[in-house]
Each structure stands twice: as C-alpha cells, then as structure tokens.
Amino acid sequence: MKKLLVVAMLTMLVVNTFADEKKKKVSEVTYKVEMDCQSCVNKITKNIPFEKGVKDLNVDMEGQTVTVKYREDKTTKENLVKAFEKLDFKAEELKEGECSSQKKKCCSGCKN
Ligand SMILES: [Cu+2]
C-alpha cells in the first residue's frame, strides 16, 4: 500500500514538471511587416527583442517578414502586434504558405 502511494506521488511530480514545461513553451510567429529601408529594420531589431517574453527575432527585409520566437506564458501574438504598433509598424500574422508581400520576388519561397 505504501508502495502505491510512492508511485502516485512520483506520477504527480512528473505530471507537474510536465505542466511547467508546457507553460514555458516557446512558440514562433511570423508577421508581415512593411519595411522600406535599413532604418526600419534597425528600429525593429533594437526594440522588439526587449519586449517581454521575446526570445529571438529574425528580420527578413526582402521578404517583408519578421519572425519572433516568444514564451507563451509571458506574451501573446496580440501583444507582439501591439509592440510593433508602438514602433509605428503594422504587423499582420503570416499564415502558412501565404505570400508575405506585394513584391513578386518574395513569392519564390512560397509553397503555393
Ligand atoms: Cu525605413
């Protein structure tokens, strides 16, 4: 009977650890962001990484996209959009397979 209790406690511990890991999950989101020149890019790379929950940032000026890695327990996609808005950029989530901008060039990398 005691053994069963130990097993039950261990199981709970494992489940708890698992739940914590889930909370710390890092997600990735790509936004369509209109960037005209290097100073636009600089503005983003100098500010967005300091937003709460942001782990990593990748700016693609050619493709007019910004990919952000963020902690799901610290921020949301909506919060990140607001962060872009604060810098006067309109960020729109890029759905998978979708072309990122009006520029035809970018479409070479698209899946459709
Ligand atoms: Cu610019």
CSV table of C-alpha atoms and ligand atoms in Angstrom, one decimal:
chain,number,residue,atom,x,y,z
A,1,MET,CA,0.0,0.0,0.0
A,2,LYS,CA,2.9,2.3,0.8
A,3,LYS,CA,4.5,1.5,-2.5
A,4,LEU,CA,1.3,2.6,-4.3
A,5,LEU,CA,1.4,5.9,-2.5
A,6,VAL,CA,5.0,6.5,-3.6
A,7,VAL,CA,4.1,5.6,-7.2
A,8,ALA,CA,1.2,8.0,-7.1
A,9,MET,CA,3.3,10.8,-5.7
A,10,LEU,CA,6.0,10.2,-8.3
A,11,THR,CA,3.4,10.3,-11.0
A,12,MET,CA,2.1,13.6,-9.7
A,13,LEU,CA,5.6,15.0,-9.7
A,14,VAL,CA,6.2,14.0,-13.3
A,15,VAL,CA,2.8,15.5,-14.3
A,16,ASN,CA,3.6,18.7,-12.6
A,17,THR,CA,7.0,19.0,-14.2
A,18,PHE,CA,5.4,18.4,-17.5
A,19,ALA,CA,2.8,21.2,-16.9
A,20,ASP,CA,5.6,23.6,-16.0
A,21,GLU,CA,7.4,22.8,-19.2
A,22,LYS,CA,4.3,23.4,-21.2
A,23,LYS,CA,3.9,26.8,-19.7
A,24,LYS,CA,7.5,27.7,-20.7
A,25,LYS,CA,6.8,26.6,-24.3
A,26,VAL,CA,8.4,28.8,-26.9
A,27,SER,CA,6.4,29.5,-30.0
A,28,GLU,CA,7.2,31.1,-33.3
A,29,VAL,CA,5.1,33.5,-35.2
A,30,THR,CA,5.8,35.3,-38.5
A,31,TYR,CA,4.4,38.7,-39.2
A,32,LYS,CA,4.1,40.6,-42.4
A,33,VAL,CA,5.7,43.9,-41.7
A,34,GLU,CA,6.3,46.7,-44.2
A,35,MET,CA,9.9,47.7,-44.0
A,36,ASP,CA,11.3,50.1,-46.6
A,37,CYS,CA,14.9,50.5,-45.5
A,38,GLN,CA,17.6,49.5,-43.1
A,39,SER,CA,16.5,52.1,-40.5
A,40,CYS,CA,13.1,50.3,-40.3
A,41,VAL,CA,14.9,47.1,-39.7
A,42,ASN,CA,17.1,48.7,-37.1
A,43,LYS,CA,14.1,50.1,-35.3
A,44,ILE,CA,12.7,46.6,-35.0
A,45,THR,CA,15.9,44.8,-34.0
A,46,LYS,CA,16.6,47.5,-31.4
A,47,ASN,CA,13.2,47.3,-29.8
A,48,ILE,CA,11.3,44.0,-30.3
A,49,PRO,CA,13.9,41.8,-28.5
A,50,PHE,CA,13.3,43.8,-25.3
A,51,GLU,CA,9.6,43.1,-25.3
A,52,LYS,CA,8.5,40.8,-22.5
A,53,GLY,CA,8.6,37.2,-23.5
A,54,VAL,CA,10.6,37.6,-26.7
A,55,LYS,CA,13.3,35.0,-27.1
A,56,ASP,CA,14.5,35.5,-30.6
A,57,LEU,CA,13.9,37.7,-33.6
A,58,ASN,CA,14.6,37.2,-37.3
A,59,VAL,CA,14.0,40.1,-39.8
A,60,ASP,CA,13.7,39.5,-43.5
A,61,MET,CA,13.5,42.8,-45.2
A,62,GLU,CA,13.5,41.2,-48.7
A,63,GLY,CA,10.5,39.1,-47.8
A,64,GLN,CA,9.0,41.8,-45.6
A,65,THR,CA,8.6,39.5,-42.7
A,66,VAL,CA,9.6,39.4,-39.1
A,67,THR,CA,9.7,36.1,-37.2
A,68,VAL,CA,9.5,36.2,-33.5
A,69,LYS,CA,10.2,33.4,-31.0
A,70,TYR,CA,8.3,34.0,-27.8
A,71,ARG,CA,7.4,32.4,-24.5
A,72,GLU,CA,3.7,31.5,-24.5
A,73,ASP,CA,3.5,32.1,-20.7
A,74,LYS,CA,4.9,35.7,-21.0
A,75,THR,CA,3.3,37.2,-24.0
A,76,THR,CA,0.8,36.6,-26.9
A,77,LYS,CA,0.7,37.1,-30.6
A,78,GLU,CA,-1.6,40.1,-29.9
A,79,ASN,CA,0.8,41.7,-27.5
A,80,LEU,CA,3.6,41.4,-30.1
A,81,VAL,CA,1.4,43.1,-32.7
A,82,LYS,CA,0.9,46.0,-30.2
A,83,ALA,CA,4.7,46.1,-29.7
A,84,PHE,CA,5.1,46.6,-33.5
A,85,GLU,CA,2.3,49.3,-33.4
A,86,LYS,CA,4.2,51.2,-30.8
A,87,LEU,CA,7.0,51.5,-33.3
A,88,ASP,CA,4.6,52.6,-36.0
A,89,PHE,CA,4.7,49.3,-37.8
A,90,LYS,CA,1.6,47.4,-38.9
A,91,ALA,CA,2.2,43.7,-38.2
A,92,GLU,CA,-0.1,41.0,-39.6
A,93,GLU,CA,0.3,37.4,-38.8
A,94,LEU,CA,1.5,35.4,-41.8
A,95,LYS,CA,-0.4,32.2,-42.3
A,96,GLU,CA,1.5,29.1,-43.5
A,97,GLY,CA,2.0,29.0,-47.3
A,98,GLU,CA,0.9,32.6,-47.7
A,99,CYS,CA,3.0,35.1,-49.6
A,100,SER,CA,4.4,37.8,-47.4
A,101,SER,CA,4.2,40.9,-49.6
A,102,GLN,CA,3.1,42.6,-52.7
A,103,LYS,CA,6.7,42.1,-54.1
A,104,LYS,CA,6.6,39.2,-56.5
A,105,LYS,CA,10.2,38.3,-55.6
A,106,CYS,CA,9.1,37.1,-52.2
A,107,CYS,CA,6.8,34.5,-53.7
A,108,SER,CA,9.6,32.3,-54.9
A,109,GLY,CA,9.7,30.9,-51.4
A,110,CYS,CA,6.0,30.3,-51.1
A,111,LYS,CA,4.5,26.8,-51.0
A,112,ASN,CA,1.6,27.6,-53.3
B,1,CU,CU,12.7,52.6,-43.5
